[in-house]
CSV table of C-alpha atoms in Angstrom, one decimal:
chain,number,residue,atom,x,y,z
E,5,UNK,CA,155.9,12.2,-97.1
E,6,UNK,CA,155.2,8.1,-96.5
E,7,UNK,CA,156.1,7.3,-99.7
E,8,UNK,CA,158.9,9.5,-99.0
E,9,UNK,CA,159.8,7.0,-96.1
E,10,UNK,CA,158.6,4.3,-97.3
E,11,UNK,CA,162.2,4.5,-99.7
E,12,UNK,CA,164.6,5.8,-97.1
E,13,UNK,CA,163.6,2.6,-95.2
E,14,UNK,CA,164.2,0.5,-98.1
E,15,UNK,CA,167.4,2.3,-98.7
E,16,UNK,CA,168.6,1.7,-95.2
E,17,UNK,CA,167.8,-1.7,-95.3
E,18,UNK,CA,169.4,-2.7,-98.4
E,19,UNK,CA,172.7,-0.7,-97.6
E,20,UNK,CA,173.1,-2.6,-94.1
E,21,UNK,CA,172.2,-6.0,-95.9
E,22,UNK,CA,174.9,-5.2,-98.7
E,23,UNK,CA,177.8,-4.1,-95.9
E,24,UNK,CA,177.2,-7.2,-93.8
E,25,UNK,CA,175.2,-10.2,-95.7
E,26,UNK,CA,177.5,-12.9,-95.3
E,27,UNK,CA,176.2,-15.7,-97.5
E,28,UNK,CA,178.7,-17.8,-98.6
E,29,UNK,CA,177.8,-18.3,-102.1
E,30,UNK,CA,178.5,-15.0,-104.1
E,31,UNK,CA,177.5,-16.3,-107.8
E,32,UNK,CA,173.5,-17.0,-108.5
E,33,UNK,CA,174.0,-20.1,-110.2
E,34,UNK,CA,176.1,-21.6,-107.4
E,35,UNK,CA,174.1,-20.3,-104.9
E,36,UNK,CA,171.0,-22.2,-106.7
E,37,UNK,CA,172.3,-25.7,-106.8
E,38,UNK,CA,174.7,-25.9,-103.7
E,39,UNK,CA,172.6,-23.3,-101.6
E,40,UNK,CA,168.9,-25.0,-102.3
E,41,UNK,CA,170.3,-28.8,-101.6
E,42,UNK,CA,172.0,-28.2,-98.6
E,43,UNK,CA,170.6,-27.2,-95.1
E,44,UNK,CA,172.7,-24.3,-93.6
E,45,UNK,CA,170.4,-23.5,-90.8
E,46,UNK,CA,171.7,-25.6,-88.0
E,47,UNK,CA,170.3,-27.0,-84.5
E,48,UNK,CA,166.7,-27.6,-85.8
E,49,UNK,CA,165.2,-30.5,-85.4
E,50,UNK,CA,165.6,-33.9,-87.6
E,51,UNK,CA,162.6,-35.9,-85.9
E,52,UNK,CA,159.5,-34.5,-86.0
E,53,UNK,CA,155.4,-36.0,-86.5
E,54,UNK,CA,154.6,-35.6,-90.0
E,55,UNK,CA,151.3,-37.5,-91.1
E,56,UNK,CA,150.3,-38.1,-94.4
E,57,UNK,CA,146.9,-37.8,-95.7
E,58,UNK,CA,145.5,-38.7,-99.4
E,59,UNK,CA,142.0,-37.8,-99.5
E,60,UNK,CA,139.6,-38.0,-102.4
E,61,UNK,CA,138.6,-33.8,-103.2
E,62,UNK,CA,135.3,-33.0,-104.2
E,63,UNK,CA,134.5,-32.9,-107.9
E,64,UNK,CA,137.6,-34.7,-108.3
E,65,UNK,CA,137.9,-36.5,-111.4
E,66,UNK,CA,138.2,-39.8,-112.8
E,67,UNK,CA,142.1,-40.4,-112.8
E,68,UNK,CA,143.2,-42.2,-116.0
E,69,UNK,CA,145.0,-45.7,-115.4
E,70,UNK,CA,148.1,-45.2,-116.4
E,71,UNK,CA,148.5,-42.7,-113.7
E,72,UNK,CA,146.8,-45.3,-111.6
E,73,UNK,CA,149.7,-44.2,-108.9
E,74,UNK,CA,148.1,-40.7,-108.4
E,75,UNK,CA,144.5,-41.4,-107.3
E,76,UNK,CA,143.9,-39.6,-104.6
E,77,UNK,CA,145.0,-35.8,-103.3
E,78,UNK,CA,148.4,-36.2,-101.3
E,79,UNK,CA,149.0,-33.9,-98.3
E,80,UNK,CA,150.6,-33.6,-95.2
E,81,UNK,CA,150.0,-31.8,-91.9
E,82,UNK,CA,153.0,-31.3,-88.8
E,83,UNK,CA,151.0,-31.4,-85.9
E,84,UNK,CA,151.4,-29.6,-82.1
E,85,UNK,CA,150.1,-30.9,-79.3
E,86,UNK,CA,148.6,-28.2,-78.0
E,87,UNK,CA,146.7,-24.7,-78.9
E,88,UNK,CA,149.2,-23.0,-82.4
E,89,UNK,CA,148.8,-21.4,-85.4
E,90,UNK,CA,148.7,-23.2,-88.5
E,91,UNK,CA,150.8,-22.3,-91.8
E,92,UNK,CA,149.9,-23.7,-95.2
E,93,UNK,CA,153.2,-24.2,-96.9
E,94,UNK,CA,152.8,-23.8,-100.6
E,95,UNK,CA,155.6,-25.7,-102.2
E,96,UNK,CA,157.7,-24.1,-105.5
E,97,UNK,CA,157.5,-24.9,-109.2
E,98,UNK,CA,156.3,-28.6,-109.5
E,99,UNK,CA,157.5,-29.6,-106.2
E,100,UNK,CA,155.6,-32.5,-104.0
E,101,UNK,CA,154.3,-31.7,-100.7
E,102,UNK,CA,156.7,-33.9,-99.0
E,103,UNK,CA,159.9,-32.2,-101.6
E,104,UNK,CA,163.1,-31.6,-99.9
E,105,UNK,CA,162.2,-27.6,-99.4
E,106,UNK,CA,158.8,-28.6,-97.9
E,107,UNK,CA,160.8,-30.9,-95.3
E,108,UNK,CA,162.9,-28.2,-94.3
E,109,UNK,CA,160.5,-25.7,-93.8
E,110,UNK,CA,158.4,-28.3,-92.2
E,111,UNK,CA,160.7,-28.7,-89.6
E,112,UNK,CA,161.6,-25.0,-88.9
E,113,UNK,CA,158.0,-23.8,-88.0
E,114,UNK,CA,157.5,-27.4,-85.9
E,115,UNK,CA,160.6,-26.0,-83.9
E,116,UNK,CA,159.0,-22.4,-83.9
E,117,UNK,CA,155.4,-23.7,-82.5
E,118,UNK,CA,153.7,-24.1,-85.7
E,119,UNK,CA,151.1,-26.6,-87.4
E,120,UNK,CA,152.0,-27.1,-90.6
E,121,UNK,CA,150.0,-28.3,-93.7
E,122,UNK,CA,152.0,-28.8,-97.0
E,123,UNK,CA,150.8,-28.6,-100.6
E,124,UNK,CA,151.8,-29.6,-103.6
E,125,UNK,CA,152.6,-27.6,-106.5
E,126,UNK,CA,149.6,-27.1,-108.8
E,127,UNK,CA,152.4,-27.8,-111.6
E,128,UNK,CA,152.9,-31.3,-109.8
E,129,UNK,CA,151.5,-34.1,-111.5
E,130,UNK,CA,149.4,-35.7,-108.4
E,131,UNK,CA,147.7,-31.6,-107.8
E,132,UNK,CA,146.8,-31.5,-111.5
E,133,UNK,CA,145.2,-34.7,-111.5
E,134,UNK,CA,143.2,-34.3,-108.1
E,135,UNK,CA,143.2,-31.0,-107.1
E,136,UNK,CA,142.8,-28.8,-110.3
E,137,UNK,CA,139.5,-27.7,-111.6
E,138,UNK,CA,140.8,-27.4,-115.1
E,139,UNK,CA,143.3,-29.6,-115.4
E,140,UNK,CA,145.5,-27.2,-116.9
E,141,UNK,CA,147.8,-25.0,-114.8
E,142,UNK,CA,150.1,-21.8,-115.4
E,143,UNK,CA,147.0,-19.5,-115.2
E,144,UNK,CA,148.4,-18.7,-112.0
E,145,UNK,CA,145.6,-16.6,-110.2
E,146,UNK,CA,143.0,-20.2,-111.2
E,147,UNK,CA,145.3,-22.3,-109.9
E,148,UNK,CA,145.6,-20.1,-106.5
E,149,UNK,CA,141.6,-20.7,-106.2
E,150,UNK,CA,142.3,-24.2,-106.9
E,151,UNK,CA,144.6,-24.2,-104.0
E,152,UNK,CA,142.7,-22.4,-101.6
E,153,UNK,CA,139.8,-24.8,-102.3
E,154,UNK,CA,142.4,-27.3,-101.3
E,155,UNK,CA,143.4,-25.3,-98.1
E,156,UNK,CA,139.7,-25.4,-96.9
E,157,UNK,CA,139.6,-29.1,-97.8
E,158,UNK,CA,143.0,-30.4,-95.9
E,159,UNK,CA,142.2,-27.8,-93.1
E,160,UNK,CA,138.7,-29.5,-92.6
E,161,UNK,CA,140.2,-33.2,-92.7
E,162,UNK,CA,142.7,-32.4,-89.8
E,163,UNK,CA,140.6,-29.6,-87.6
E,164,UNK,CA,140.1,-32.3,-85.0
E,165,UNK,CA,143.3,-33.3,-84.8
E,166,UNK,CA,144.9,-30.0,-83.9
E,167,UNK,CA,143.6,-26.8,-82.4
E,168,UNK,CA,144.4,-23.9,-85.1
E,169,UNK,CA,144.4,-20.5,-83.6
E,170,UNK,CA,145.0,-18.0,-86.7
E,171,UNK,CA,146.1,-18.8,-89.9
E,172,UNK,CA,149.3,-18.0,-92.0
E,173,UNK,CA,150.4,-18.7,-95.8
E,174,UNK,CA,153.8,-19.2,-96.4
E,175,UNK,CA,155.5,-19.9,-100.1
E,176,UNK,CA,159.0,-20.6,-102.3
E,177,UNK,CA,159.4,-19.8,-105.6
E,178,UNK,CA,156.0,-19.9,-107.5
E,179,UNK,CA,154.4,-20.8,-104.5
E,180,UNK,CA,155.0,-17.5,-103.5
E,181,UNK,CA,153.2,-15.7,-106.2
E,182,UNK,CA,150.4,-18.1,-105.3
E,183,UNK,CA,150.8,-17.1,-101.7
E,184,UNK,CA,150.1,-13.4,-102.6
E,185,UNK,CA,146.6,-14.2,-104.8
E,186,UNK,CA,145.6,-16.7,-102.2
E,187,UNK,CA,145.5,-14.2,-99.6
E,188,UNK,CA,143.4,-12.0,-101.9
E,189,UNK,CA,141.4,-14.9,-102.8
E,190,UNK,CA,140.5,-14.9,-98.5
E,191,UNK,CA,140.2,-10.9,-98.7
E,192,UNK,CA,136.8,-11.6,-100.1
E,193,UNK,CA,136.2,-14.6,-98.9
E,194,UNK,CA,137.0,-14.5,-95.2
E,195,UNK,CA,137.3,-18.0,-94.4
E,196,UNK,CA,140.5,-18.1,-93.0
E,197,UNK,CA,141.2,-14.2,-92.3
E,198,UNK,CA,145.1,-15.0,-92.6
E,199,UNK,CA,147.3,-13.1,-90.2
E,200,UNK,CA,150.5,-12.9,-92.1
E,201,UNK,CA,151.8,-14.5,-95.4
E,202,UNK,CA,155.5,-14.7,-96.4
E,203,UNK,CA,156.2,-14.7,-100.3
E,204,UNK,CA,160.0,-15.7,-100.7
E,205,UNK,CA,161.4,-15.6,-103.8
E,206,UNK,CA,158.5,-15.4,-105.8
E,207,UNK,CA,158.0,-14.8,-109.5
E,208,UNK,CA,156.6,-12.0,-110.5
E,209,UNK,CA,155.5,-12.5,-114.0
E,210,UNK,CA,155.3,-16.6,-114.2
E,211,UNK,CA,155.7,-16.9,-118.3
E,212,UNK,CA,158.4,-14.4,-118.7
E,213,UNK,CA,160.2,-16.9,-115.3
E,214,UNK,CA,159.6,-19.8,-116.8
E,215,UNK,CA,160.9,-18.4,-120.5
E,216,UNK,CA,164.3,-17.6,-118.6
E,217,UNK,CA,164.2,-20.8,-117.1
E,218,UNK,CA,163.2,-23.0,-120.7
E,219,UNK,CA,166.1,-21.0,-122.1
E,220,UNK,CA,168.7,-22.4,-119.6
E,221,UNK,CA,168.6,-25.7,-121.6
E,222,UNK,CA,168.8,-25.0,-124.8
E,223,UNK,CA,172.0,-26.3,-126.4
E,224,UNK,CA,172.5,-25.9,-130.1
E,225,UNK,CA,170.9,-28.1,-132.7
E,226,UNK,CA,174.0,-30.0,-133.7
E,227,UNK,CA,175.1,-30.8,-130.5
E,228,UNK,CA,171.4,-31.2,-128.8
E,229,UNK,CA,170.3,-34.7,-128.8
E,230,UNK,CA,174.1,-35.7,-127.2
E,231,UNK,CA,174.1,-33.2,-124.7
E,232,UNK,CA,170.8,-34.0,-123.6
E,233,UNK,CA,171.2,-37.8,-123.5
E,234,UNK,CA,174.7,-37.7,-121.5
E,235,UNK,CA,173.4,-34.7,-118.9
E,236,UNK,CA,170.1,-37.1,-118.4
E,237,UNK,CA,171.9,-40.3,-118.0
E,238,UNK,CA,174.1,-38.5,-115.2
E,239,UNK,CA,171.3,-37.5,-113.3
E,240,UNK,CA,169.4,-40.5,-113.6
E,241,UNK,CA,172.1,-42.9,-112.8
E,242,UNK,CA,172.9,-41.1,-109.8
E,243,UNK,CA,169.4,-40.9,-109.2
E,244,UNK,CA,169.3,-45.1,-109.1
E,245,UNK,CA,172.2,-45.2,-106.8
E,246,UNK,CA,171.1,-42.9,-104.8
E,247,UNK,CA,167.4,-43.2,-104.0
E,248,UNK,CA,165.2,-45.4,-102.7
E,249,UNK,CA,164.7,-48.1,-105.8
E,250,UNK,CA,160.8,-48.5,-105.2
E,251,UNK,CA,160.3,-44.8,-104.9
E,252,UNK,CA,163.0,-43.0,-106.7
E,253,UNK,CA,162.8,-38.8,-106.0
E,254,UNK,CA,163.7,-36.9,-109.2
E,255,UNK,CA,162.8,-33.6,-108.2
E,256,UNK,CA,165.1,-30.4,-108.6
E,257,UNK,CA,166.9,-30.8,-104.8
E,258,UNK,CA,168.0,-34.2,-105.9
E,259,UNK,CA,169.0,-33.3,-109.0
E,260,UNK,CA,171.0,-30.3,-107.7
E,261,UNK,CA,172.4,-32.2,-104.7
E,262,UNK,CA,173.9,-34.8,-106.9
E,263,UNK,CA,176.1,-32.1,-108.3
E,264,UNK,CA,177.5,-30.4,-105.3
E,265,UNK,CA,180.4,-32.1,-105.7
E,266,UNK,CA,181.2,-31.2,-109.4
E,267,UNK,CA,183.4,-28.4,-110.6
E,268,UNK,CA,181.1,-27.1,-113.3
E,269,UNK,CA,181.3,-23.9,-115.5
E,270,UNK,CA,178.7,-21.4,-115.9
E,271,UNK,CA,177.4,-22.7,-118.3
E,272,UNK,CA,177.1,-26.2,-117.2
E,273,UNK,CA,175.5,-24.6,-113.8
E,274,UNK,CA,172.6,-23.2,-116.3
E,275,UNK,CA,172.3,-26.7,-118.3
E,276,UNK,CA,171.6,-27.9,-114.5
E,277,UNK,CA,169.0,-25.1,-113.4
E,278,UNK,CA,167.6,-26.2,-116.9
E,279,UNK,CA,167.1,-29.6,-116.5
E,280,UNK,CA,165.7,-29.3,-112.8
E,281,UNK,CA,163.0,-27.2,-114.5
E,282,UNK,CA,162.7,-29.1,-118.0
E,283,UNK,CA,161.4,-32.2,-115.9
E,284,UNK,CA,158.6,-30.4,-114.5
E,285,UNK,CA,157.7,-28.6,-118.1
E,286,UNK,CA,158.1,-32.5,-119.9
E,287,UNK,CA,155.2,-33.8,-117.2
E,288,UNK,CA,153.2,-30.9,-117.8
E,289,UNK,CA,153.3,-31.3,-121.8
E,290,UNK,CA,152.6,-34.7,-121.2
E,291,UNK,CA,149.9,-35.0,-118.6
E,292,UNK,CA,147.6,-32.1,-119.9
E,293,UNK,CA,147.6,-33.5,-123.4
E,294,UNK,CA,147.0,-37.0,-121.8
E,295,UNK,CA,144.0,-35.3,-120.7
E,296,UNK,CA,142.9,-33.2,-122.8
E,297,UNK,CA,143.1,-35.5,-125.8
E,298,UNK,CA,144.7,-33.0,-127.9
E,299,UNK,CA,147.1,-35.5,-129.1
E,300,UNK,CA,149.7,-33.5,-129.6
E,301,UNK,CA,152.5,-36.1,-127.8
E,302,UNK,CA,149.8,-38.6,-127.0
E,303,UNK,CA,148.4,-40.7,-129.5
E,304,UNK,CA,147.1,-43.9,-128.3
E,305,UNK,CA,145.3,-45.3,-125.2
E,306,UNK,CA,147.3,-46.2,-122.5
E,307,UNK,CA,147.4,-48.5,-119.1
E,308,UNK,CA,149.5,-49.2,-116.0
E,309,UNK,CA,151.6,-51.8,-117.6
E,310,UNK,CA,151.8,-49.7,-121.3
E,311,UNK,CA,155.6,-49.1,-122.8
E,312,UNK,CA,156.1,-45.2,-122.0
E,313,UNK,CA,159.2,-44.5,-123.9
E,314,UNK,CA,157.6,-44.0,-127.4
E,315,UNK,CA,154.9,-41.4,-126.0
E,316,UNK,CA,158.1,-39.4,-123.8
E,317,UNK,CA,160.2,-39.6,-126.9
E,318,UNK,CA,157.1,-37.8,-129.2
E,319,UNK,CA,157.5,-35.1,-125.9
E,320,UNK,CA,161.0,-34.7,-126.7
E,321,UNK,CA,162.3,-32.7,-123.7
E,322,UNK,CA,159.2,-30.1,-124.5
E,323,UNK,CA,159.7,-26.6,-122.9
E,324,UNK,CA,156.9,-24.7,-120.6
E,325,UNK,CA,156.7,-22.5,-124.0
E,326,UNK,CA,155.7,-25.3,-125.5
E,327,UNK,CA,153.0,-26.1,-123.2
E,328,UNK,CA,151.4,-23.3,-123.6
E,329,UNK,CA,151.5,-22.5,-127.1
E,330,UNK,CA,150.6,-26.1,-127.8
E,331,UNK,CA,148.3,-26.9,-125.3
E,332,UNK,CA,147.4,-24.7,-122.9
E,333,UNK,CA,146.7,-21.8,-124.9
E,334,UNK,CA,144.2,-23.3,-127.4
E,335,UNK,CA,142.8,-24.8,-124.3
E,336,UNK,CA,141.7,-22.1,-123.1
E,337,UNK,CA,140.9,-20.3,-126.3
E,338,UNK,CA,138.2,-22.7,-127.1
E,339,UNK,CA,136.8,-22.5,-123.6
E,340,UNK,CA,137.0,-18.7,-123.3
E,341,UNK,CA,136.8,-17.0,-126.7
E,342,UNK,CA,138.4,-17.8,-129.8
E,343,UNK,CA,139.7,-14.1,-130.1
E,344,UNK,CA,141.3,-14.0,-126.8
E,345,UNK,CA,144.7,-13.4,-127.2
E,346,UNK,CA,147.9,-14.8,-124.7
E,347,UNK,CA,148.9,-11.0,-123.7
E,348,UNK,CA,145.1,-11.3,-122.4
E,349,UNK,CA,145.7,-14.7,-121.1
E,350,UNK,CA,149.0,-14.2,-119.0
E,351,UNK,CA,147.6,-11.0,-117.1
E,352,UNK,CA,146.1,-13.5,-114.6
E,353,UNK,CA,150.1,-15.1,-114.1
E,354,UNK,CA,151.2,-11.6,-113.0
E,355,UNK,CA,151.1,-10.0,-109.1
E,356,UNK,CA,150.1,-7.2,-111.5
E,357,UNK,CA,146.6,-8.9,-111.3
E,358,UNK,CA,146.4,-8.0,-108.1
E,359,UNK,CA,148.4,-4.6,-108.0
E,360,UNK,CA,146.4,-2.6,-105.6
E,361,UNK,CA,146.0,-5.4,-103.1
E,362,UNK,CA,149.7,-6.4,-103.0
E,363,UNK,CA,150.5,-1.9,-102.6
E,364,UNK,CA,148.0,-1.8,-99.8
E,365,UNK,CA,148.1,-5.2,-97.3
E,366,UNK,CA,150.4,-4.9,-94.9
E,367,UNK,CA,149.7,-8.9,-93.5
E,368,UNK,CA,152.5,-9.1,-96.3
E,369,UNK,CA,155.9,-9.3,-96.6
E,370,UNK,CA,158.5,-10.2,-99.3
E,371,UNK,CA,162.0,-11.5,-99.3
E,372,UNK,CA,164.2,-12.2,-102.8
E,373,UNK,CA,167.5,-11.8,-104.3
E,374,UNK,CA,169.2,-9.1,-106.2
E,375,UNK,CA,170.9,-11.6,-108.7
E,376,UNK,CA,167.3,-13.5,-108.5
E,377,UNK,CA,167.6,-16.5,-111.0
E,378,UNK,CA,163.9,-15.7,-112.5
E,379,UNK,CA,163.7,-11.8,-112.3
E,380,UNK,CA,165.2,-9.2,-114.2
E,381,UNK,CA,165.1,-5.3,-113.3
E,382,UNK,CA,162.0,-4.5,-114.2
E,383,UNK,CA,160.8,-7.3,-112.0
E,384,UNK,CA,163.0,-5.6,-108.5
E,385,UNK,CA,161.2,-2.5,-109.5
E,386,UNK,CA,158.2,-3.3,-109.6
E,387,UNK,CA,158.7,-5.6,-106.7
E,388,UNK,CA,160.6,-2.7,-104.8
E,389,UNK,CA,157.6,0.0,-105.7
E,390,UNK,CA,154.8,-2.0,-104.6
E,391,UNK,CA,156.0,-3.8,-101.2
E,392,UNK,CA,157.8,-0.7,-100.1
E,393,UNK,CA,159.3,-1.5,-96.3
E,394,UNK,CA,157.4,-4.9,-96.5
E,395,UNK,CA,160.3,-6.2,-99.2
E,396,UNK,CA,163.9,-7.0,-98.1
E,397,UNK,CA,166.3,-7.9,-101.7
E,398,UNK,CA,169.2,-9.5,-100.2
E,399,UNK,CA,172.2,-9.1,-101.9
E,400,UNK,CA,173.3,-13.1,-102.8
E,401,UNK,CA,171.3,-16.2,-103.0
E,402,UNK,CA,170.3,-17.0,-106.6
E,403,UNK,CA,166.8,-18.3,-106.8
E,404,UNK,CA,165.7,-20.0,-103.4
E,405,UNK,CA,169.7,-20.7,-102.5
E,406,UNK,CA,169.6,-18.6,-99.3
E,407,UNK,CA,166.6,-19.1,-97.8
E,408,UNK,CA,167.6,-21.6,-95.2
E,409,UNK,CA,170.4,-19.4,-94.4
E,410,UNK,CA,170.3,-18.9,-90.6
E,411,UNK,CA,169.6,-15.0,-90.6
E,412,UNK,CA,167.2,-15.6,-93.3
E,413,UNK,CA,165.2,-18.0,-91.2
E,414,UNK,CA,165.2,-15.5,-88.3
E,415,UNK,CA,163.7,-12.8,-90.5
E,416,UNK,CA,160.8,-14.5,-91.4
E,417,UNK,CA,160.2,-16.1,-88.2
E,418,UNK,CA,160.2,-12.7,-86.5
E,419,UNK,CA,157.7,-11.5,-89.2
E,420,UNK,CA,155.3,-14.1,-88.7
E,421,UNK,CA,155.8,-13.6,-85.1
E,422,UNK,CA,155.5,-10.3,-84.9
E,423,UNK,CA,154.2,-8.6,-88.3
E,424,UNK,CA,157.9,-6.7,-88.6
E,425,UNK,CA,159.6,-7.4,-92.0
E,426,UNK,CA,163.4,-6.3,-89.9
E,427,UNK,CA,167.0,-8.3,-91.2
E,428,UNK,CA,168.2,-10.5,-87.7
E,429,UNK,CA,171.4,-11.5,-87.6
């Protein structure tokens, strides 16, 4: 009879979101790009105290010199003045702690009465170098340990500056898968006893996401190399006019915001999506190998003031496929077993891995999209079947596009206010 429920709730939900969602941006793709670099939420504030930290982690390794400008683990933490909960804010696919998203969120739970610690990415270049035990993420339930290691870390750094009264987990995009095995990472562990987490658009398998992604930009093999080089000089052009010269951002909200303005065709909106992601997969092929010594793009020593096109041009615009048949994999092949196989290896980068948890915890809730960028139907099934009335599939928004829609915001707001996963207006 409560499963029974459970579905005529779901039902009702989704029929009222469908009859009165009014989301601007009807097509995924468009809803990606113009949706996720723009802020539609209005009246929050622009000014608010964000301090940033960059503290040495234990066991932290030596960082090689040519990536002299990552030493040290980056966070930041929005402060209250008085007596408030604290959210760690778990940013998406390769995103910094201080990305775009993060600064937008950030802002929203300061105006709501929050504290607010942001982390990076465990796909982003400065968490890998500091922050991750292996040095070699996509195993996503290892780098969700690494990350809660973290959260204990930051936390402990800042407890004297704020006064934390309960603890909630909030992530976008893979940080929302992370979200989910972080909390049952703290189920055992109890150090934190979270009160609520928030998973919004999160991937449900993390290869099979990043496969759909990889495939966005491929281009066939006669016209490759020149479609690649014009879409790359675009970007990074307006990138340099753009940005701050010292400090230039080229992450995937600058890249889509320089496009808002272009009448592009479907297929053009993909090669987009694709590149926002194909930056992320290039660092990771490089880095790991850098440190590994696999040499499979990396071939000779390296410092701060070393020529870095001939190593990126051996990288070749490498896909996360590549990555992990090329690096990661054998990686962990010789430090596992030599007969493990990658169906054995990806079971840890699926909420699968955590079935029973996710079916059963009620401190969380889950919002996504039905024309979801990085899921396909199997993905909303499962999704729908194991969150039950603690899962709301809005009908528009792409990947991440809508989430900073006003009646989005007041969704999850109410749930972490009040534990009640119910669509506001």
């Amino acid at each position: 009879m409560k499963k029974l429920l459970n579905v005529i709730f779901f039902l009702i939900i989704n029929f009222t979101l469908f009859s009165e969602y009014n989301f601007p941006y009807k097509n995924p793709n468009i809803a990606t790009i113009f949706g996720s670099s723009t802020l539609l939420t209005k009246g929050i504030p622009e000014n608010i105290p964000i301090w940033e930290y960059t503290i040495n982690l234990p066991g932290s390794k030596n960082i090689p010199e040519e990536f002299w400008y990552n030493d040290g683990f980056k966070f930041s933490l929005v402060p209250q003045k008085k007596k408030a909960p604290l959210i760690f804010l778990l940013a998406g696919t390769g995103a910094a702690h201080n990305s775009t998203r993060n600064k937008l969120f950030q802002r929203i739970f300061y105006e709501a009465g929050y504290n607010v610690i942001s982390i990076s990415s465990p796909m982003h270049s400065n968490f890998i170098l500091n922050g991750s035990k292996d040095r070699m993420p996509g195993i996503i339930y290892n780098d969700s340990m690494d990350v809660y290691n973290i959260m204990k870390e930051t936390y402990n750094h800042v407890k004297n500056k704020i006064q934390a009264t309960e603890f909630y987990v909030v992530g976008y995009s893979l940080g929302a898968t992370e979200a989910g095995m972080v909390s049952y990472i703290d189920e055992n562990e109890k150090y934190f006893n979270f009160k609520r987490i928030y998973m919004v658009n999160p991937a449900v398998d993390a290869y099979k996401s990043a496969v759909k992604l990889d495939n966005f930009f491929n281009f066939p093999p006669d016209e490759r190399a020149e479609k690649i080089a014009s879409l790359l000089e675009h970007i990074l052009n307006q990138i340099v006019k753009e940005t701050n010269p010292h400090n230039p951002a080229i992450d995937m909200d600058t890249i889509y915001r320089l496009f808002t303005q272009t009448n592009m065709t479907e297929k053009e909106m993909q090669e987009v999506i694709g590149t926002a992601f194909r930056l992320t997969a290039i660092d990771l092929n490089y880095i790991t190998d850098t440190l590994t010594g696999r040499k499979v793009y990396h071939t000779a020593p390296a410092t701060k003031f070393s020529p870095m096109f001939p190593a990126f041009e051996k990288v070749n615009f490498a896909s996360f496929e590549d990555y992990v048949d090329k690096i990661a994999f054998p990686y962990y092949k010789n430090l596992y077993n030599n007969n493990l196989t990658l169906e054995q290896l990806l079971q840890k980068s699926r909420l699968q891995y955590i079935n029973n948890y996710l079916k059963n915890s009620n401190k969380i809730a889950v919002v996504t999209n039905a024309d979801e960028l990085i899921l396909d139907k199997d993905d909303l099934k499962y999704l729908k079947n194991t969150f039950g009335n603690r899962i709301i599939i809005y009908p528009y928004g792409g990947h991440c596009g809508n989430m900073f829609f006003s009646p989005n915001i007041k969704t999850m707001l109410h749930f972490l206010k009040e534990g009640e996963l119910k669509y506001e207006e």
